[in-house]
mmCIF file with all atom_site columns, C-alpha atoms in Angstrom:
data_model
loop_
_atom_site.group_PDB
_atom_site.id
_atom_site.type_symbol
_atom_site.label_atom_id
_atom_site.label_alt_id
_atom_site.label_comp_id
_atom_site.label_asym_id
_atom_site.label_entity_id
_atom_site.label_seq_id
_atom_site.pdbx_PDB_ins_code
_atom_site.Cartn_x
_atom_site.Cartn_y
_atom_site.Cartn_z
_atom_site.occupancy
_atom_site.B_iso_or_equiv
_atom_site.pdbx_formal_charge
_atom_site.auth_seq_id
_atom_site.auth_comp_id
_atom_site.auth_asym_id
_atom_site.auth_atom_id
_atom_site.pdbx_PDB_model_num
ATOM 1   C CA . MET Z 1 1   ? -97.976  66.541 45.525 1.00 0.00 ? 1300 MET Z CA 1
ATOM 2   C CA . THR Z 1 2   ? -95.085  64.841 47.235 1.00 0.00 ? 1301 THR Z CA 1
ATOM 3   C CA . ILE Z 1 3   ? -95.595  62.253 49.956 1.00 0.00 ? 1302 ILE Z CA 1
ATOM 4   C CA . LYS Z 1 4   ? -94.306  64.737 52.531 1.00 0.00 ? 1303 LYS Z CA 1
ATOM 5   C CA . GLU Z 1 5   ? -96.766  67.418 51.372 1.00 0.00 ? 1304 GLU Z CA 1
ATOM 6   C CA . ILE Z 1 6   ? -99.668  64.975 51.615 1.00 0.00 ? 1305 ILE Z CA 1
ATOM 7   C CA . GLN Z 1 7   ? -98.519  63.831 55.056 1.00 0.00 ? 1306 GLN Z CA 1
ATOM 8   C CA . ASP Z 1 8   ? -98.275  67.458 56.240 1.00 0.00 ? 1307 ASP Z CA 1
ATOM 9   C CA . GLU Z 1 9   ? -101.796 68.058 54.927 1.00 0.00 ? 1308 GLU Z CA 1
ATOM 10  C CA . ILE Z 1 10  ? -103.076 65.048 56.900 1.00 0.00 ? 1309 ILE Z CA 1
ATOM 11  C CA . VAL Z 1 11  ? -101.341 66.310 60.073 1.00 0.00 ? 1310 VAL Z CA 1
ATOM 12  C CA . ASP Z 1 12  ? -102.976 69.729 59.573 1.00 0.00 ? 1311 ASP Z CA 1
ATOM 13  C CA . GLU Z 1 13  ? -106.408 68.140 59.141 1.00 0.00 ? 1312 GLU Z CA 1
ATOM 14  C CA . PHE Z 1 14  ? -106.054 66.171 62.374 1.00 0.00 ? 1313 PHE Z CA 1
ATOM 15  C CA . SER Z 1 15  ? -104.833 69.206 64.313 1.00 0.00 ? 1314 SER Z CA 1
ATOM 16  C CA . VAL Z 1 16  ? -108.274 70.855 64.123 1.00 0.00 ? 1315 VAL Z CA 1
ATOM 17  C CA . PHE Z 1 17  ? -109.860 68.180 66.341 1.00 0.00 ? 1316 PHE Z CA 1
ATOM 18  C CA . ASP Z 1 18  ? -109.918 68.719 70.091 1.00 0.00 ? 1317 ASP Z CA 1
ATOM 19  C CA . ASP Z 1 19  ? -110.293 65.144 71.220 1.00 0.00 ? 1318 ASP Z CA 1
ATOM 20  C CA . TRP Z 1 20  ? -109.815 61.593 70.062 1.00 0.00 ? 1319 TRP Z CA 1
ATOM 21  C CA . MET Z 1 21  ? -113.503 60.818 69.628 1.00 0.00 ? 1320 MET Z CA 1
ATOM 22  C CA . GLN Z 1 22  ? -113.604 63.464 66.890 1.00 0.00 ? 1321 GLN Z CA 1
ATOM 23  C CA . ARG Z 1 23  ? -110.452 62.033 65.342 1.00 0.00 ? 1322 ARG Z CA 1
ATOM 24  C CA . TYR Z 1 24  ? -111.888 58.503 65.370 1.00 0.00 ? 1323 TYR Z CA 1
ATOM 25  C CA . GLU Z 1 25  ? -115.033 59.802 63.656 1.00 0.00 ? 1324 GLU Z CA 1
ATOM 26  C CA . TYR Z 1 26  ? -112.879 61.529 61.040 1.00 0.00 ? 1325 TYR Z CA 1
ATOM 27  C CA . ILE Z 1 27  ? -110.875 58.338 60.440 1.00 0.00 ? 1326 ILE Z CA 1
ATOM 28  C CA . ILE Z 1 28  ? -114.125 56.405 59.983 1.00 0.00 ? 1327 ILE Z CA 1
ATOM 29  C CA . ASP Z 1 29  ? -115.354 59.062 57.507 1.00 0.00 ? 1328 ASP Z CA 1
ATOM 30  C CA . LEU Z 1 30  ? -112.084 58.739 55.571 1.00 0.00 ? 1329 LEU Z CA 1
ATOM 31  C CA . GLY Z 1 31  ? -112.681 55.004 55.363 1.00 0.00 ? 1330 GLY Z CA 1
ATOM 32  C CA . LYS Z 1 32  ? -116.129 55.586 53.899 1.00 0.00 ? 1331 LYS Z CA 1
ATOM 33  C CA . SER Z 1 33  ? -114.575 57.654 51.115 1.00 0.00 ? 1332 SER Z CA 1
ATOM 34  C CA . LEU Z 1 34  ? -112.007 54.981 50.229 1.00 0.00 ? 1333 LEU Z CA 1
ATOM 35  C CA . PRO Z 1 35  ? -112.486 53.921 46.601 1.00 0.00 ? 1334 PRO Z CA 1
ATOM 36  C CA . LEU Z 1 36  ? -113.729 50.342 46.432 1.00 0.00 ? 1335 LEU Z CA 1
ATOM 37  C CA . ILE Z 1 37  ? -111.158 47.665 45.733 1.00 0.00 ? 1336 ILE Z CA 1
ATOM 38  C CA . ASP Z 1 38  ? -111.963 45.338 42.858 1.00 0.00 ? 1337 ASP Z CA 1
ATOM 39  C CA . GLU Z 1 39  ? -113.491 42.146 44.289 1.00 0.00 ? 1338 GLU Z CA 1
ATOM 40  C CA . ASN Z 1 40  ? -110.865 40.158 42.315 1.00 0.00 ? 1339 ASN Z CA 1
ATOM 41  C CA . TYR Z 1 41  ? -108.224 41.529 44.711 1.00 0.00 ? 1340 TYR Z CA 1
ATOM 42  C CA . LYS Z 1 42  ? -110.020 40.421 47.871 1.00 0.00 ? 1341 LYS Z CA 1
ATOM 43  C CA . THR Z 1 43  ? -107.915 37.275 48.011 1.00 0.00 ? 1342 THR Z CA 1
ATOM 44  C CA . GLU Z 1 44  ? -105.836 35.527 50.660 1.00 0.00 ? 1343 GLU Z CA 1
ATOM 45  C CA . GLU Z 1 45  ? -102.645 36.794 48.999 1.00 0.00 ? 1344 GLU Z CA 1
ATOM 46  C CA . ASN Z 1 46  ? -103.763 40.400 49.452 1.00 0.00 ? 1345 ASN Z CA 1
ATOM 47  C CA . ILE Z 1 47  ? -104.779 40.086 53.100 1.00 0.00 ? 1346 ILE Z CA 1
ATOM 48  C CA . ILE Z 1 48  ? -102.328 41.811 55.410 1.00 0.00 ? 1347 ILE Z CA 1
ATOM 49  C CA . LYS Z 1 49  ? -100.963 39.417 57.989 1.00 0.00 ? 1348 LYS Z CA 1
ATOM 50  C CA . GLY Z 1 50  ? -100.832 40.743 61.536 1.00 0.00 ? 1349 GLY Z CA 1
ATOM 51  C CA . CYS Z 1 51  ? -104.068 42.717 61.406 1.00 0.00 ? 1350 CYS Z CA 1
ATOM 52  C CA . GLN Z 1 52  ? -106.877 42.088 63.863 1.00 0.00 ? 1351 GLN Z CA 1
ATOM 53  C CA . SER Z 1 53  ? -109.444 42.607 61.107 1.00 0.00 ? 1352 SER Z CA 1
ATOM 54  C CA . LYS Z 1 54  ? -109.288 41.691 57.452 1.00 0.00 ? 1353 LYS Z CA 1
ATOM 55  C CA . VAL Z 1 55  ? -107.439 44.243 55.351 1.00 0.00 ? 1354 VAL Z CA 1
ATOM 56  C CA . TRP Z 1 56  ? -106.831 43.780 51.657 1.00 0.00 ? 1355 TRP Z CA 1
ATOM 57  C CA . VAL Z 1 57  ? -104.233 45.880 49.842 1.00 0.00 ? 1356 VAL Z CA 1
ATOM 58  C CA . HIS Z 1 58  ? -103.474 45.712 46.163 1.00 0.00 ? 1357 HIS Z CA 1
ATOM 59  C CA . GLY Z 1 59  ? -100.886 47.747 44.317 1.00 0.00 ? 1358 GLY Z CA 1
ATOM 60  C CA . GLU Z 1 60  ? -100.088 48.020 40.658 1.00 0.00 ? 1359 GLU Z CA 1
ATOM 61  C CA . LYS Z 1 61  ? -97.619  50.028 38.699 1.00 0.00 ? 1360 LYS Z CA 1
ATOM 62  C CA . ASN Z 1 62  ? -99.191  52.622 36.436 1.00 0.00 ? 1361 ASN Z CA 1
ATOM 63  C CA . ASP Z 1 63  ? -96.565  54.389 34.327 1.00 0.00 ? 1362 ASP Z CA 1
ATOM 64  C CA . ASP Z 1 64  ? -93.843  55.042 36.891 1.00 0.00 ? 1363 ASP Z CA 1
ATOM 65  C CA . LYS Z 1 65  ? -96.112  55.242 39.945 1.00 0.00 ? 1364 LYS Z CA 1
ATOM 66  C CA . VAL Z 1 66  ? -97.663  52.736 42.321 1.00 0.00 ? 1365 VAL Z CA 1
ATOM 67  C CA . VAL Z 1 67  ? -101.439 52.901 42.616 1.00 0.00 ? 1366 VAL Z CA 1
ATOM 68  C CA . PHE Z 1 68  ? -102.969 51.274 45.684 1.00 0.00 ? 1367 PHE Z CA 1
ATOM 69  C CA . THR Z 1 69  ? -106.493 50.139 46.424 1.00 0.00 ? 1368 THR Z CA 1
ATOM 70  C CA . ALA Z 1 70  ? -107.623 48.653 49.706 1.00 0.00 ? 1369 ALA Z CA 1
ATOM 71  C CA . ASP Z 1 71  ? -110.540 47.615 51.844 1.00 0.00 ? 1370 ASP Z CA 1
ATOM 72  C CA . SER Z 1 72  ? -111.243 46.315 55.325 1.00 0.00 ? 1371 SER Z CA 1
ATOM 73  C CA . ASP Z 1 73  ? -114.104 44.610 57.077 1.00 0.00 ? 1372 ASP Z CA 1
ATOM 74  C CA . ALA Z 1 74  ? -113.710 46.977 60.062 1.00 0.00 ? 1373 ALA Z CA 1
ATOM 75  C CA . ILE Z 1 75  ? -114.688 50.645 59.810 1.00 0.00 ? 1374 ILE Z CA 1
ATOM 76  C CA . LEU Z 1 76  ? -111.792 52.071 61.846 1.00 0.00 ? 1375 LEU Z CA 1
ATOM 77  C CA . THR Z 1 77  ? -109.222 49.934 60.053 1.00 0.00 ? 1376 THR Z CA 1
ATOM 78  C CA . LYS Z 1 78  ? -110.682 50.990 56.720 1.00 0.00 ? 1377 LYS Z CA 1
ATOM 79  C CA . GLY Z 1 79  ? -110.064 54.606 57.745 1.00 0.00 ? 1378 GLY Z CA 1
ATOM 80  C CA . ILE Z 1 80  ? -106.488 53.858 58.749 1.00 0.00 ? 1379 ILE Z CA 1
ATOM 81  C CA . ILE Z 1 81  ? -105.685 52.205 55.415 1.00 0.00 ? 1380 ILE Z CA 1
ATOM 82  C CA . ALA Z 1 82  ? -107.414 55.133 53.665 1.00 0.00 ? 1381 ALA Z CA 1
ATOM 83  C CA . ILE Z 1 83  ? -104.920 57.506 55.302 1.00 0.00 ? 1382 ILE Z CA 1
ATOM 84  C CA . LEU Z 1 84  ? -102.004 55.360 54.157 1.00 0.00 ? 1383 LEU Z CA 1
ATOM 85  C CA . ILE Z 1 85  ? -103.378 55.016 50.616 1.00 0.00 ? 1384 ILE Z CA 1
ATOM 86  C CA . ARG Z 1 86  ? -103.801 58.782 50.425 1.00 0.00 ? 1385 ARG Z CA 1
ATOM 87  C CA . ALA Z 1 87  ? -100.196 59.328 51.485 1.00 0.00 ? 1386 ALA Z CA 1
ATOM 88  C CA . PHE Z 1 88  ? -98.555  56.672 49.308 1.00 0.00 ? 1387 PHE Z CA 1
ATOM 89  C CA . SER Z 1 89  ? -100.734 55.963 46.263 1.00 0.00 ? 1388 SER Z CA 1
ATOM 90  C CA . ASN Z 1 90  ? -99.793  57.541 42.924 1.00 0.00 ? 1389 ASN Z CA 1
ATOM 91  C CA . GLN Z 1 91  ? -96.187  57.946 44.023 1.00 0.00 ? 1390 GLN Z CA 1
ATOM 92  C CA . LYS Z 1 92  ? -92.950  56.585 42.591 1.00 0.00 ? 1391 LYS Z CA 1
ATOM 93  C CA . PRO Z 1 93  ? -91.731  53.335 44.206 1.00 0.00 ? 1392 PRO Z CA 1
ATOM 94  C CA . GLU Z 1 94  ? -88.432  54.958 45.200 1.00 0.00 ? 1393 GLU Z CA 1
ATOM 95  C CA . ASP Z 1 95  ? -90.252  57.839 46.919 1.00 0.00 ? 1394 ASP Z CA 1
ATOM 96  C CA . ILE Z 1 96  ? -92.445  55.391 48.851 1.00 0.00 ? 1395 ILE Z CA 1
ATOM 97  C CA . LEU Z 1 97  ? -89.373  53.447 49.982 1.00 0.00 ? 1396 LEU Z CA 1
ATOM 98  C CA . GLU Z 1 98  ? -87.586  56.618 51.110 1.00 0.00 ? 1397 GLU Z CA 1
ATOM 99  C CA . ALA Z 1 99  ? -90.611  58.171 52.814 1.00 0.00 ? 1398 ALA Z CA 1
ATOM 100 C CA . ASN Z 1 100 ? -90.824  58.166 56.573 1.00 0.00 ? 1399 ASN Z CA 1
ATOM 101 C CA . THR Z 1 101 ? -94.027  57.630 58.487 1.00 0.00 ? 1400 THR Z CA 1
ATOM 102 C CA . ASP Z 1 102 ? -93.514  60.216 61.244 1.00 0.00 ? 1401 ASP Z CA 1
ATOM 103 C CA . PHE Z 1 103 ? -96.844  61.793 60.329 1.00 0.00 ? 1402 PHE Z CA 1
ATOM 104 C CA . ILE Z 1 104 ? -98.584  58.827 62.002 1.00 0.00 ? 1403 ILE Z CA 1
ATOM 105 C CA . ASP Z 1 105 ? -96.898  59.721 65.291 1.00 0.00 ? 1404 ASP Z CA 1
ATOM 106 C CA . GLN Z 1 106 ? -97.618  63.422 64.706 1.00 0.00 ? 1405 GLN Z CA 1
ATOM 107 C CA . ILE Z 1 107 ? -101.358 62.805 64.491 1.00 0.00 ? 1406 ILE Z CA 1
ATOM 108 C CA . GLY Z 1 108 ? -101.070 60.532 67.549 1.00 0.00 ? 1407 GLY Z CA 1
ATOM 109 C CA . LEU Z 1 109 ? -102.575 57.568 65.794 1.00 0.00 ? 1408 LEU Z CA 1
ATOM 110 C CA . LYS Z 1 110 ? -100.285 54.806 67.018 1.00 0.00 ? 1409 LYS Z CA 1
ATOM 111 C CA . GLU Z 1 111 ? -100.609 55.758 70.674 1.00 0.00 ? 1410 GLU Z CA 1
ATOM 112 C CA . HIS Z 1 112 ? -104.423 55.773 70.479 1.00 0.00 ? 1411 HIS Z CA 1
ATOM 113 C CA . LEU Z 1 113 ? -104.771 52.313 68.949 1.00 0.00 ? 1412 LEU Z CA 1
ATOM 114 C CA . SER Z 1 114 ? -105.018 49.015 70.747 1.00 0.00 ? 1413 SER Z CA 1
ATOM 115 C CA . PRO Z 1 115 ? -101.773 47.002 70.568 1.00 0.00 ? 1414 PRO Z CA 1
ATOM 116 C CA . THR Z 1 116 ? -103.242 44.669 67.940 1.00 0.00 ? 1415 THR Z CA 1
ATOM 117 C CA . ARG Z 1 117 ? -104.421 47.586 65.777 1.00 0.00 ? 1416 ARG Z CA 1
ATOM 118 C CA . ALA Z 1 118 ? -101.027 49.291 66.173 1.00 0.00 ? 1417 ALA Z CA 1
ATOM 119 C CA . ASN Z 1 119 ? -99.361  46.066 64.983 1.00 0.00 ? 1418 ASN Z CA 1
ATOM 120 C CA . GLY Z 1 120 ? -101.788 46.005 62.077 1.00 0.00 ? 1419 GLY Z CA 1
ATOM 121 C CA . LEU Z 1 121 ? -100.828 49.573 61.182 1.00 0.00 ? 1420 LEU Z CA 1
ATOM 122 C CA . VAL Z 1 122 ? -97.163  48.578 61.082 1.00 0.00 ? 1421 VAL Z CA 1
ATOM 123 C CA . SER Z 1 123 ? -98.071  45.584 58.900 1.00 0.00 ? 1422 SER Z CA 1
ATOM 124 C CA . MET Z 1 124 ? -100.017 47.835 56.493 1.00 0.00 ? 1423 MET Z CA 1
ATOM 125 C CA . ILE Z 1 125 ? -97.036  50.165 56.109 1.00 0.00 ? 1424 ILE Z CA 1
ATOM 126 C CA . LYS Z 1 126 ? -94.723  47.188 55.604 1.00 0.00 ? 1425 LYS Z CA 1
ATOM 127 C CA . GLU Z 1 127 ? -97.003  45.820 52.856 1.00 0.00 ? 1426 GLU Z CA 1
ATOM 128 C CA . ILE Z 1 128 ? -97.087  49.180 51.049 1.00 0.00 ? 1427 ILE Z CA 1
ATOM 129 C CA . LYS Z 1 129 ? -93.282  49.356 51.207 1.00 0.00 ? 1428 LYS Z CA 1
ATOM 130 C CA . MET Z 1 130 ? -93.036  45.759 49.911 1.00 0.00 ? 1429 MET Z CA 1
ATOM 131 C CA . TYR Z 1 131 ? -95.116  46.660 46.856 1.00 0.00 ? 1430 TYR Z CA 1
ATOM 132 C CA . ALA Z 1 132 ? -92.880  49.680 46.266 1.00 0.00 ? 1431 ALA Z CA 1
ATOM 133 C CA . LEU Z 1 133 ? -89.780  47.498 46.591 1.00 0.00 ? 1432 LEU Z CA 1
ATOM 134 C CA . ALA Z 1 134 ? -91.151  44.944 44.137 1.00 0.00 ? 1433 ALA Z CA 1
ATOM 135 C CA . PHE Z 1 135 ? -92.051  47.631 41.594 1.00 0.00 ? 1434 PHE Z CA 1
ATOM 136 C CA . SER Z 1 136 ? -88.760  49.490 41.972 1.00 0.00 ? 1435 SER Z CA 1
ATOM 137 C CA . ASN Z 1 137 ? -86.951  46.407 40.645 1.00 0.00 ? 1436 ASN Z CA 1
ATOM 138 C CA . LYS Z 1 138 ? -89.247  45.976 37.627 1.00 0.00 ? 1437 LYS Z CA 1
ATOM 139 C CA . ASN Z 1 139 ? -88.140  48.785 35.348 1.00 0.00 ? 1438 ASN Z CA 1
#
């Protein structure tokens, strides 16, 4: 699946919920299903700066795609990074760099987060794009 197809799928999933409490619960459930990051990657270098809670993101190139793993010490944040991992993991670096993140606005996520969590979301996206940029230069 392309990034856009995955993002559209996520938007569709969120559209079935009537209110934000249901959406928050769904985000938390997504976080619970996030594959565990290897403890070796829970380092200072992998902590995303600008997040209210601790978020670790690790990416590695596997064949021609970037594979991400992540974790957070906060349940809602873990769900948010799970959404991003789902959209961008196992994709080519160039596709990650070219992808837009409009789907986040479409599900209304940014507007329903506290300012510090919204900043953290932006920092998570930036980190994912930085990994893609680094891997796109290492052919």
